mmCIF file of N, CA, C and O in Angstrom:
data_model
loop_
_atom_site.group_PDB
_atom_site.id
_atom_site.type_symbol
_atom_site.label_atom_id
_atom_site.label_comp_id
_atom_site.label_asym_id
_atom_site.label_seq_id
_atom_site.Cartn_x
_atom_site.Cartn_y
_atom_site.Cartn_z
ATOM 1 N N MET A 1 -8.569 -58.767 -85.208
ATOM 2 C CA MET A 1 -8.624 -57.709 -86.192
ATOM 3 C C MET A 1 -8.159 -58.261 -87.534
ATOM 4 O O MET A 1 -7.002 -58.607 -87.709
ATOM 5 N N THR A 2 -9.045 -58.391 -88.459
ATOM 6 C CA THR A 2 -8.682 -58.874 -89.787
ATOM 7 C C THR A 2 -8.733 -57.720 -90.771
ATOM 8 O O THR A 2 -9.601 -56.852 -90.699
ATOM 9 N N MET A 3 -7.809 -57.736 -91.665
ATOM 10 C CA MET A 3 -7.735 -56.679 -92.671
ATOM 11 C C MET A 3 -8.321 -57.204 -93.972
ATOM 12 O O MET A 3 -8.101 -58.360 -94.337
ATOM 13 N N SER A 4 -8.995 -56.330 -94.669
ATOM 14 C CA SER A 4 -9.542 -56.716 -95.964
ATOM 15 C C SER A 4 -8.441 -56.610 -97.028
ATOM 16 O O SER A 4 -7.386 -56.020 -96.798
ATOM 17 N N ASP A 5 -8.704 -57.188 -98.172
ATOM 18 C CA ASP A 5 -7.750 -57.103 -99.275
ATOM 19 C C ASP A 5 -7.552 -55.666 -99.732
ATOM 20 O O ASP A 5 -6.458 -55.291 -100.158
ATOM 21 N N GLU A 6 -8.592 -54.861 -99.620
ATOM 22 C CA GLU A 6 -8.481 -53.446 -100.009
ATOM 23 C C GLU A 6 -7.555 -52.697 -99.064
ATOM 24 O O GLU A 6 -6.753 -51.870 -99.501
ATOM 25 N N ASP A 7 -7.652 -52.991 -97.753
ATOM 26 C CA ASP A 7 -6.759 -52.353 -96.777
ATOM 27 C C ASP A 7 -5.301 -52.746 -97.047
ATOM 28 O O ASP A 7 -4.403 -51.907 -96.968
ATOM 29 N N LEU A 8 -5.084 -54.008 -97.350
ATOM 30 C CA LEU A 8 -3.737 -54.465 -97.671
ATOM 31 C C LEU A 8 -3.203 -53.783 -98.922
ATOM 32 O O LEU A 8 -2.038 -53.391 -98.983
ATOM 33 N N ALA A 9 -4.058 -53.634 -99.924
ATOM 34 C CA ALA A 9 -3.631 -52.985 -101.170
ATOM 35 C C ALA A 9 -3.264 -51.527 -100.922
ATOM 36 O O ALA A 9 -2.287 -51.027 -101.498
ATOM 37 N N VAL A 10 -4.018 -50.854 -100.064
ATOM 38 C CA VAL A 10 -3.720 -49.446 -99.755
ATOM 39 C C VAL A 10 -2.363 -49.340 -99.071
ATOM 40 O O VAL A 10 -1.546 -48.476 -99.421
ATOM 41 N N ILE A 11 -2.100 -50.214 -98.106
ATOM 42 C CA ILE A 11 -0.818 -50.192 -97.398
ATOM 43 C C ILE A 11 0.320 -50.496 -98.353
ATOM 44 O O ILE A 11 1.363 -49.836 -98.344
ATOM 45 N N ARG A 12 0.144 -51.490 -99.214
ATOM 46 C CA ARG A 12 1.213 -51.905 -100.126
ATOM 47 C C ARG A 12 1.533 -50.852 -101.186
ATOM 48 O O ARG A 12 2.633 -50.841 -101.725
ATOM 49 N N ARG A 13 0.588 -49.964 -101.477
ATOM 50 C CA ARG A 13 0.835 -48.920 -102.482
ATOM 51 C C ARG A 13 1.570 -47.715 -101.920
ATOM 52 O O ARG A 13 2.083 -46.900 -102.684
ATOM 53 N N ARG A 14 1.626 -47.583 -100.622
ATOM 54 C CA ARG A 14 2.247 -46.397 -100.020
ATOM 55 C C ARG A 14 3.764 -46.418 -100.219
ATOM 56 O O ARG A 14 4.417 -47.454 -100.079
ATOM 57 N N PRO A 15 4.331 -45.250 -100.534
ATOM 58 C CA PRO A 15 5.799 -45.179 -100.715
ATOM 59 C C PRO A 15 6.574 -45.577 -99.461
ATOM 60 O O PRO A 15 7.656 -46.152 -99.572
ATOM 61 N N ALA A 16 6.032 -45.305 -98.288
ATOM 62 C CA ALA A 16 6.726 -45.683 -97.051
ATOM 63 C C ALA A 16 6.849 -47.203 -96.945
ATOM 64 O O ALA A 16 7.858 -47.712 -96.462
ATOM 65 N N TYR A 17 5.847 -47.926 -97.406
ATOM 66 C CA TYR A 17 5.890 -49.390 -97.373
ATOM 67 C C TYR A 17 6.988 -49.906 -98.308
ATOM 68 O O TYR A 17 7.785 -50.768 -97.922
ATOM 69 N N GLN A 18 7.038 -49.362 -99.511
ATOM 70 C CA GLN A 18 8.061 -49.790 -100.470
ATOM 71 C C GLN A 18 9.463 -49.454 -99.969
ATOM 72 O O GLN A 18 10.389 -50.254 -100.097
ATOM 73 N N SER A 19 9.625 -48.282 -99.367
ATOM 74 C CA SER A 19 10.927 -47.895 -98.819
ATOM 75 C C SER A 19 11.337 -48.808 -97.668
ATOM 76 O O SER A 19 12.505 -49.172 -97.542
ATOM 77 N N ALA A 20 10.371 -49.173 -96.831
ATOM 78 C CA ALA A 20 10.662 -50.076 -95.715
ATOM 79 C C ALA A 20 11.122 -51.436 -96.216
ATOM 80 O O ALA A 20 12.039 -52.040 -95.646
ATOM 81 N N LEU A 21 10.510 -51.922 -97.280
ATOM 82 C CA LEU A 21 10.930 -53.209 -97.835
ATOM 83 C C LEU A 21 12.376 -53.139 -98.326
ATOM 84 O O LEU A 21 13.173 -54.048 -98.075
ATOM 85 N N TRP A 22 12.723 -52.060 -99.009
ATOM 86 C CA TRP A 22 14.088 -51.945 -99.521
ATOM 87 C C TRP A 22 15.095 -51.782 -98.393
ATOM 88 O O TRP A 22 16.199 -52.322 -98.447
ATOM 89 N N LEU A 23 14.743 -51.032 -97.350
ATOM 90 C CA LEU A 23 15.641 -50.928 -96.203
ATOM 91 C C LEU A 23 15.834 -52.284 -95.539
ATOM 92 O O LEU A 23 16.944 -52.636 -95.131
ATOM 93 N N GLY A 24 14.765 -53.054 -95.426
ATOM 94 C CA GLY A 24 14.870 -54.389 -94.847
ATOM 95 C C GLY A 24 15.726 -55.319 -95.687
ATOM 96 O O GLY A 24 16.504 -56.117 -95.160
ATOM 97 N N ARG A 25 15.595 -55.208 -96.990
ATOM 98 C CA ARG A 25 16.417 -56.054 -97.877
ATOM 99 C C ARG A 25 17.881 -55.652 -97.819
ATOM 100 O O ARG A 25 18.779 -56.504 -97.834
ATOM 101 N N LEU A 26 18.143 -54.351 -97.775
ATOM 102 C CA LEU A 26 19.523 -53.873 -97.789
ATOM 103 C C LEU A 26 20.200 -53.969 -96.427
ATOM 104 O O LEU A 26 21.418 -53.790 -96.339
ATOM 105 N N ALA A 27 19.459 -54.241 -95.375
ATOM 106 C CA ALA A 27 20.054 -54.360 -94.038
ATOM 107 C C ALA A 27 20.992 -55.556 -93.936
ATOM 108 O O ALA A 27 21.793 -55.632 -93.005
ATOM 109 N N VAL A 28 20.924 -56.454 -94.888
ATOM 110 C CA VAL A 28 21.817 -57.621 -94.896
ATOM 111 C C VAL A 28 23.219 -57.220 -95.359
ATOM 112 O O VAL A 28 24.211 -57.805 -94.928
ATOM 113 N N VAL A 29 23.305 -56.204 -96.196
ATOM 114 C CA VAL A 29 24.590 -55.811 -96.793
ATOM 115 C C VAL A 29 25.645 -55.459 -95.743
ATOM 116 O O VAL A 29 26.786 -55.926 -95.856
ATOM 117 N N PRO A 30 25.330 -54.643 -94.719
ATOM 118 C CA PRO A 30 26.382 -54.353 -93.731
ATOM 119 C C PRO A 30 26.883 -55.583 -92.986
ATOM 120 O O PRO A 30 27.955 -55.537 -92.384
ATOM 121 N N GLN A 31 26.144 -56.668 -93.021
ATOM 122 C CA GLN A 31 26.621 -57.897 -92.388
ATOM 123 C C GLN A 31 27.575 -58.672 -93.290
ATOM 124 O O GLN A 31 28.333 -59.509 -92.816
ATOM 125 N N LEU A 32 27.553 -58.377 -94.576
ATOM 126 C CA LEU A 32 28.463 -59.042 -95.513
ATOM 127 C C LEU A 32 29.765 -58.268 -95.702
ATOM 128 O O LEU A 32 30.787 -58.850 -96.047
ATOM 129 N N VAL A 33 29.728 -56.957 -95.474
ATOM 130 C CA VAL A 33 30.904 -56.104 -95.679
ATOM 131 C C VAL A 33 32.089 -56.523 -94.816
ATOM 132 O O VAL A 33 33.222 -56.523 -95.306
ATOM 133 N N PRO A 34 31.899 -56.897 -93.554
ATOM 134 C CA PRO A 34 33.073 -57.266 -92.738
ATOM 135 C C PRO A 34 33.917 -58.388 -93.332
ATOM 136 O O PRO A 34 35.134 -58.389 -93.180
ATOM 137 N N PHE A 35 33.293 -59.319 -94.016
ATOM 138 C CA PHE A 35 34.068 -60.413 -94.607
ATOM 139 C C PHE A 35 34.984 -59.896 -95.711
ATOM 140 O O PHE A 35 36.112 -60.351 -95.859
ATOM 141 N N ALA A 36 34.513 -58.919 -96.472
ATOM 142 C CA ALA A 36 35.362 -58.311 -97.490
ATOM 143 C C ALA A 36 36.468 -57.479 -96.853
ATOM 144 O O ALA A 36 37.611 -57.483 -97.314
ATOM 145 N N VAL A 37 36.132 -56.777 -95.774
ATOM 146 C CA VAL A 37 37.131 -55.960 -95.076
ATOM 147 C C VAL A 37 38.240 -56.839 -94.515
ATOM 148 O O VAL A 37 39.422 -56.526 -94.639
ATOM 149 N N VAL A 38 37.874 -57.948 -93.910
ATOM 150 C CA VAL A 38 38.868 -58.861 -93.328
ATOM 151 C C VAL A 38 39.697 -59.506 -94.429
ATOM 152 O O VAL A 38 40.907 -59.698 -94.274
ATOM 153 N N ALA A 39 39.092 -59.807 -95.550
ATOM 154 C CA ALA A 39 39.832 -60.425 -96.645
ATOM 155 C C ALA A 39 40.858 -59.463 -97.239
ATOM 156 O O ALA A 39 41.928 -59.883 -97.673
ATOM 157 N N LEU A 40 40.545 -58.156 -97.230
ATOM 158 C CA LEU A 40 41.440 -57.167 -97.827
ATOM 159 C C LEU A 40 42.468 -56.607 -96.842
ATOM 160 O O LEU A 40 43.530 -56.154 -97.255
ATOM 161 N N ALA A 41 42.139 -56.597 -95.571
ATOM 162 C CA ALA A 41 43.044 -56.021 -94.570
ATOM 163 C C ALA A 41 43.556 -57.117 -93.647
ATOM 164 O O ALA A 41 42.789 -57.941 -93.154
ATOM 165 N N ASP A 42 44.844 -57.104 -93.406
ATOM 166 C CA ASP A 42 45.456 -58.144 -92.569
ATOM 167 C C ASP A 42 45.374 -57.848 -91.081
ATOM 168 O O ASP A 42 45.401 -58.755 -90.265
ATOM 169 N N ASP A 43 45.262 -56.587 -90.712
ATOM 170 C CA ASP A 43 45.356 -56.221 -89.303
ATOM 171 C C ASP A 43 44.005 -56.068 -88.602
ATOM 172 O O ASP A 43 43.948 -55.629 -87.467
ATOM 173 N N ILE A 44 42.902 -56.450 -89.232
ATOM 174 C CA ILE A 44 41.569 -56.324 -88.643
ATOM 175 C C ILE A 44 40.996 -57.718 -88.412
ATOM 176 O O ILE A 44 40.997 -58.549 -89.310
ATOM 177 N N SER A 45 40.526 -57.952 -87.192
ATOM 178 C CA SER A 45 39.923 -59.253 -86.912
ATOM 179 C C SER A 45 38.471 -59.258 -87.396
ATOM 180 O O SER A 45 37.842 -58.210 -87.553
ATOM 181 N N LEU A 46 37.944 -60.438 -87.593
ATOM 182 C CA LEU A 46 36.564 -60.572 -88.044
ATOM 183 C C LEU A 46 35.594 -60.026 -86.999
ATOM 184 O O LEU A 46 34.615 -59.359 -87.341
ATOM 185 N N ALA A 47 35.866 -60.252 -85.724
ATOM 186 C CA ALA A 47 34.977 -59.753 -84.662
ATOM 187 C C ALA A 47 34.920 -58.226 -84.671
ATOM 188 O O ALA A 47 33.844 -57.638 -84.534
ATOM 189 N N ASP A 48 36.065 -57.568 -84.830
ATOM 190 C CA ASP A 48 36.076 -56.102 -84.882
ATOM 191 C C ASP A 48 35.286 -55.598 -86.083
ATOM 192 O O ASP A 48 34.532 -54.629 -85.979
ATOM 193 N N ALA A 49 35.444 -56.244 -87.206
ATOM 194 C CA ALA A 49 34.747 -55.805 -88.421
ATOM 195 C C ALA A 49 33.241 -56.024 -88.299
ATOM 196 O O ALA A 49 32.453 -55.167 -88.688
ATOM 197 N N VAL A 50 32.825 -57.159 -87.749
ATOM 198 C CA VAL A 50 31.397 -57.448 -87.598
ATOM 199 C C VAL A 50 30.749 -56.449 -86.658
ATOM 200 O O VAL A 50 29.692 -55.887 -86.956
ATOM 201 N N PHE A 51 31.376 -56.201 -85.515
ATOM 202 C CA PHE A 51 30.782 -55.274 -84.550
ATOM 203 C C PHE A 51 30.791 -53.843 -85.052
ATOM 204 O O PHE A 51 29.929 -53.049 -84.699
ATOM 205 N N SER A 52 31.748 -53.482 -85.891
ATOM 206 C CA SER A 52 31.780 -52.107 -86.392
ATOM 207 C C SER A 52 30.693 -51.848 -87.437
ATOM 208 O O SER A 52 30.294 -50.708 -87.629
ATOM 209 N N TYR A 53 30.191 -52.885 -88.081
ATOM 210 C CA TYR A 53 29.122 -52.706 -89.066
ATOM 211 C C TYR A 53 27.745 -53.130 -88.552
ATOM 212 O O TYR A 53 26.745 -52.899 -89.215
ATOM 213 N N ALA A 54 27.679 -53.761 -87.391
ATOM 214 C CA ALA A 54 26.393 -54.236 -86.869
ATOM 215 C C ALA A 54 25.447 -53.085 -86.563
ATOM 216 O O ALA A 54 24.237 -53.196 -86.776
ATOM 217 N N TRP A 55 25.962 -51.961 -86.084
ATOM 218 C CA TRP A 55 25.098 -50.825 -85.760
ATOM 219 C C TRP A 55 24.371 -50.320 -86.986
ATOM 220 O O TRP A 55 23.233 -49.872 -86.905
ATOM 221 N N LEU A 56 25.014 -50.379 -88.152
ATOM 222 C CA LEU A 56 24.383 -49.899 -89.375
ATOM 223 C C LEU A 56 23.161 -50.750 -89.730
ATOM 224 O O LEU A 56 22.116 -50.215 -90.121
ATOM 225 N N SER A 57 23.263 -52.052 -89.563
ATOM 226 C CA SER A 57 22.105 -52.917 -89.806
ATOM 227 C C SER A 57 20.977 -52.613 -88.838
ATOM 228 O O SER A 57 19.804 -52.600 -89.220
ATOM 229 N N LEU A 58 21.320 -52.370 -87.584
ATOM 230 C CA LEU A 58 20.287 -52.056 -86.596
ATOM 231 C C LEU A 58 19.580 -50.746 -86.920
ATOM 232 O O LEU A 58 18.359 -50.644 -86.793
ATOM 233 N N VAL A 59 20.332 -49.755 -87.347
ATOM 234 C CA VAL A 59 19.722 -48.470 -87.726
ATOM 235 C C VAL A 59 18.813 -48.647 -88.938
ATOM 236 O O VAL A 59 17.704 -48.095 -88.989
ATOM 237 N N MET A 60 19.251 -49.451 -89.895
ATOM 238 C CA MET A 60 18.434 -49.681 -91.090
ATOM 239 C C MET A 60 17.149 -50.425 -90.738
ATOM 240 O O MET A 60 16.075 -50.099 -91.250
ATOM 241 N N LEU A 61 17.237 -51.425 -89.870
ATOM 242 C CA LEU A 61 16.038 -52.163 -89.473
ATOM 243 C C LEU A 61 15.083 -51.296 -88.655
ATOM 244 O O LEU A 61 13.866 -51.395 -88.809
ATOM 245 N N ALA A 62 15.625 -50.444 -87.792
ATOM 246 C CA ALA A 62 14.762 -49.527 -87.035
ATOM 247 C C ALA A 62 14.053 -48.569 -87.991
ATOM 248 O O ALA A 62 12.858 -48.283 -87.826
ATOM 249 N N GLY A 63 14.767 -48.090 -88.998
ATOM 250 C CA GLY A 63 14.145 -47.227 -90.003
ATOM 251 C C GLY A 63 13.064 -47.952 -90.785
ATOM 252 O O GLY A 63 12.019 -47.378 -91.104
ATOM 253 N N ALA A 64 13.302 -49.224 -91.084
ATOM 254 C CA ALA A 64 12.298 -50.008 -91.814
ATOM 255 C C ALA A 64 11.030 -50.178 -90.979
ATOM 256 O O ALA A 64 9.918 -50.041 -91.500
ATOM 257 N N PHE A 65 11.180 -50.448 -89.674
ATOM 258 C CA PHE A 65 9.997 -50.570 -88.811
ATOM 259 C C PHE A 65 9.253 -49.245 -88.705
ATOM 260 O O PHE A 65 8.027 -49.208 -88.713
ATOM 261 N N LEU A 66 9.997 -48.157 -88.628
ATOM 262 C CA LEU A 66 9.356 -46.843 -88.561
ATOM 263 C C LEU A 66 8.581 -46.553 -89.844
ATOM 264 O O LEU A 66 7.449 -46.059 -89.804
ATOM 265 N N LEU A 67 9.163 -46.880 -90.977
ATOM 266 C CA LEU A 67 8.464 -46.668 -92.252
ATOM 267 C C LEU A 67 7.242 -47.567 -92.386
ATOM 268 O O LEU A 67 6.214 -47.140 -92.925
ATOM 269 N N LEU A 68 7.333 -48.806 -91.904
ATOM 270 C CA LEU A 68 6.157 -49.681 -91.929
ATOM 271 C C LEU A 68 5.043 -49.103 -91.058
ATOM 272 O O LEU A 68 3.871 -49.134 -91.434
ATOM 273 N N TRP A 69 5.413 -48.582 -89.905
ATOM 274 C CA TRP A 69 4.427 -47.964 -89.026
ATOM 275 C C TRP A 69 3.794 -46.750 -89.701
ATOM 276 O O TRP A 69 2.587 -46.562 -89.642
ATOM 277 N N ARG A 70 4.621 -45.954 -90.398
ATOM 278 C CA ARG A 70 4.107 -44.781 -91.110
ATOM 279 C C ARG A 70 3.207 -45.171 -92.285
ATOM 280 O O ARG A 70 2.325 -44.419 -92.676
ATOM 281 N N ALA A 71 3.435 -46.342 -92.850
ATOM 282 C CA ALA A 71 2.607 -46.818 -93.960
ATOM 283 C C ALA A 71 1.265 -47.342 -93.480
ATOM 284 O O ALA A 71 0.381 -47.603 -94.289
ATOM 285 N N GLY A 72 1.109 -47.520 -92.173
ATOM 286 C CA GLY A 72 -0.168 -47.969 -91.635
ATOM 287 C C GLY A 72 -0.205 -49.411 -91.192
ATOM 288 O O GLY A 72 -1.285 -49.950 -90.939
ATOM 289 N N VAL A 73 0.947 -50.053 -91.089
ATOM 290 C CA VAL A 73 0.987 -51.442 -90.633
ATOM 291 C C VAL A 73 0.797 -51.457 -89.112
ATOM 292 O O VAL A 73 1.593 -50.870 -88.386
ATOM 293 N N PRO A 74 -0.267 -52.114 -88.623
ATOM 294 C CA PRO A 74 -0.479 -52.174 -87.172
ATOM 295 C C PRO A 74 0.383 -53.276 -86.554
ATOM 296 O O PRO A 74 0.404 -54.406 -87.028
ATOM 297 N N PHE A 75 1.125 -52.947 -85.505
ATOM 298 C CA PHE A 75 1.980 -53.901 -84.810
ATOM 299 C C PHE A 75 1.395 -54.219 -83.445
ATOM 300 O O PHE A 75 0.745 -53.386 -82.832
ATOM 301 N N GLU A 76 1.658 -55.427 -82.968
ATOM 302 C CA GLU A 76 1.296 -55.828 -81.612
ATOM 303 C C GLU A 76 2.511 -55.643 -80.719
ATOM 304 O O GLU A 76 3.624 -55.958 -81.109
ATOM 305 N N ARG A 77 2.291 -55.154 -79.523
ATOM 306 C CA ARG A 77 3.387 -55.040 -78.558
ATOM 307 C C ARG A 77 3.483 -56.340 -77.771
ATOM 308 O O ARG A 77 2.482 -56.904 -77.374
ATOM 309 N N GLN A 78 4.712 -56.787 -77.575
ATOM 310 C CA GLN A 78 4.960 -57.986 -76.776
ATOM 311 C C GLN A 78 6.046 -57.656 -75.759
ATOM 312 O O GLN A 78 7.225 -57.872 -76.002
ATOM 313 N N GLY A 79 5.639 -57.099 -74.644
ATOM 314 C CA GLY A 79 6.614 -56.707 -73.628
ATOM 315 C C GLY A 79 7.432 -55.515 -74.093
ATOM 316 O O GLY A 79 6.897 -54.509 -74.531
ATOM 317 N N TRP A 80 8.755 -55.662 -74.024
ATOM 318 C CA TRP A 80 9.641 -54.578 -74.417
ATOM 319 C C TRP A 80 9.840 -54.509 -75.921
ATOM 320 O O TRP A 80 10.302 -53.510 -76.456
ATOM 321 N N SER A 81 9.540 -55.574 -76.616
ATOM 322 C CA SER A 81 9.802 -55.606 -78.051
ATOM 323 C C SER A 81 8.507 -55.423 -78.837
ATOM 324 O O SER A 81 7.413 -55.675 -78.346
ATOM 325 N N VAL A 82 8.665 -54.990 -80.049
ATOM 326 C CA VAL A 82 7.526 -54.897 -80.957
ATOM 327 C C VAL A 82 7.372 -56.262 -81.591
ATOM 328 O O VAL A 82 8.335 -56.830 -82.108
ATOM 329 N N GLY A 83 6.181 -56.787 -81.550
ATOM 330 C CA GLY A 83 5.941 -58.110 -82.094
ATOM 331 C C GLY A 83 5.726 -58.071 -83.591
ATOM 332 O O GLY A 83 6.188 -57.182 -84.298
ATOM 333 N N THR A 84 4.985 -58.993 -84.049
ATOM 334 C CA THR A 84 4.680 -59.080 -85.463
ATOM 335 C C THR A 84 3.521 -58.150 -85.797
ATOM 336 O O THR A 84 2.901 -57.566 -84.921
ATOM 337 N N ALA A 85 3.247 -58.033 -87.065
ATOM 338 C CA ALA A 85 2.082 -57.255 -87.478
ATOM 339 C C ALA A 85 0.843 -57.910 -86.877
ATOM 340 O O ALA A 85 0.793 -59.116 -86.654
ATOM 341 N N ALA A 86 -0.164 -57.108 -86.604
ATOM 342 C CA ALA A 86 -1.328 -57.574 -85.851
ATOM 343 C C ALA A 86 -2.153 -58.625 -86.592
ATOM 344 O O ALA A 86 -2.842 -59.417 -85.975
ATOM 345 N N ASP A 87 -2.091 -58.652 -87.886
ATOM 346 C CA ASP A 87 -2.911 -59.558 -88.681
ATOM 347 C C ASP A 87 -2.037 -60.636 -89.324
ATOM 348 O O ASP A 87 -1.046 -60.319 -89.979
ATOM 349 N N PRO A 88 -2.356 -61.916 -89.173
ATOM 350 C CA PRO A 88 -1.555 -62.977 -89.801
ATOM 351 C C PRO A 88 -1.491 -62.845 -91.326
ATOM 352 O O PRO A 88 -0.470 -63.156 -91.929
ATOM 353 N N LYS A 89 -2.567 -62.388 -91.931
ATOM 354 C CA LYS A 89 -2.580 -62.208 -93.387
ATOM 355 C C LYS A 89 -1.568 -61.136 -93.800
ATOM 356 O O LYS A 89 -0.864 -61.277 -94.794
ATOM 357 N N LEU A 90 -1.484 -60.079 -92.990
ATOM 358 C CA LEU A 90 -0.518 -59.019 -93.266
ATOM 359 C C LEU A 90 0.913 -59.514 -93.081
ATOM 360 O O LEU A 90 1.810 -59.151 -93.844
ATOM 361 N N ASN A 91 1.138 -60.366 -92.088
ATOM 362 C CA ASN A 91 2.467 -60.973 -91.908
ATOM 363 C C ASN A 91 2.882 -61.764 -93.142
ATOM 364 O O ASN A 91 4.026 -61.706 -93.580
ATOM 365 N N GLU A 92 1.947 -62.515 -93.685
ATOM 366 C CA GLU A 92 2.239 -63.307 -94.880
ATOM 367 C C GLU A 92 2.573 -62.415 -96.066
ATOM 368 O O GLU A 92 3.512 -62.678 -96.821
ATOM 369 N N VAL A 93 1.828 -61.332 -96.226
ATOM 370 C CA VAL A 93 2.074 -60.395 -97.330
ATOM 371 C C VAL A 93 3.427 -59.707 -97.152
ATOM 372 O O VAL A 93 4.189 -59.558 -98.115
ATOM 373 N N LEU A 94 3.743 -59.302 -95.923
ATOM 374 C CA LEU A 94 5.038 -58.666 -95.656
ATOM 375 C C LEU A 94 6.190 -59.610 -95.989
ATOM 376 O O LEU A 94 7.172 -59.209 -96.621
ATOM 377 N N ARG A 95 6.084 -60.839 -95.559
ATOM 378 C CA ARG A 95 7.134 -61.818 -95.825
ATOM 379 C C ARG A 95 7.295 -62.061 -97.327
ATOM 380 O O ARG A 95 8.404 -62.118 -97.840
ATOM 381 N N ALA A 96 6.178 -62.174 -98.016
ATOM 382 C CA ALA A 96 6.241 -62.398 -99.467
ATOM 383 C C ALA A 96 6.846 -61.196 -100.190
ATOM 384 O O ALA A 96 7.679 -61.367 -101.087
ATOM 385 N N ASP A 97 6.460 -60.001 -99.792
ATOM 386 C CA ASP A 97 7.008 -58.808 -100.439
ATOM 387 C C ASP A 97 8.488 -58.638 -100.136
ATOM 388 O O ASP A 97 9.271 -58.226 -101.002
ATOM 389 N N LEU A 98 8.896 -58.945 -98.914
ATOM 390 C CA LEU A 98 10.297 -58.800 -98.531
ATOM 391 C C LEU A 98 11.184 -59.743 -99.337
ATOM 392 O O LEU A 98 12.307 -59.405 -99.693
ATOM 393 N N LEU A 99 10.669 -60.927 -99.645
ATOM 394 C CA LEU A 99 11.447 -61.920 -100.376
ATOM 395 C C LEU A 99 11.163 -61.915 -101.876
ATOM 396 O O LEU A 99 11.492 -62.867 -102.576
ATOM 397 N N PHE A 100 10.564 -60.837 -102.369
ATOM 398 C CA PHE A 100 10.279 -60.645 -103.803
ATOM 399 C C PHE A 100 9.273 -61.641 -104.362
ATOM 400 O O PHE A 100 9.232 -61.865 -105.574
ATOM 401 N N ARG A 101 8.502 -62.293 -103.527
ATOM 402 C CA ARG A 101 7.466 -63.204 -104.032
ATOM 403 C C ARG A 101 6.186 -62.420 -104.177
ATOM 404 O O ARG A 101 5.645 -61.900 -103.204
ATOM 405 N N ARG A 102 5.671 -62.345 -105.367
ATOM 406 C CA ARG A 102 4.419 -61.620 -105.611
ATOM 407 C C ARG A 102 3.269 -62.599 -105.597
ATOM 408 O O ARG A 102 3.372 -63.727 -106.036
ATOM 409 N N ARG A 103 2.134 -62.121 -105.118
ATOM 410 C CA ARG A 103 0.939 -62.960 -105.051
ATOM 411 C C ARG A 103 0.038 -62.654 -106.218
ATOM 412 O O ARG A 103 0.011 -61.690 -106.814
#
């Protein structure tokens, strides 16, 4: 299944796609917060801080996948997990958009 450039442009213009990209970018932040928490508080271990914020990243990433699905991105199933987008060209566009590289 190959997608045309017009199909990609339609998906990329949808607000759900843009929101998913921002959720994916911001999902890194809860992984950085524990280091600040440990630096400021003496009685909290790094493991406790990391595990207490890890759920937030997982929720954000699940929301990003849901928004991508709502934007029309077709995913392949691979067993219990959701695989990559069905089209290699779409994977490349997603990666470029996530990392702020414009084509």
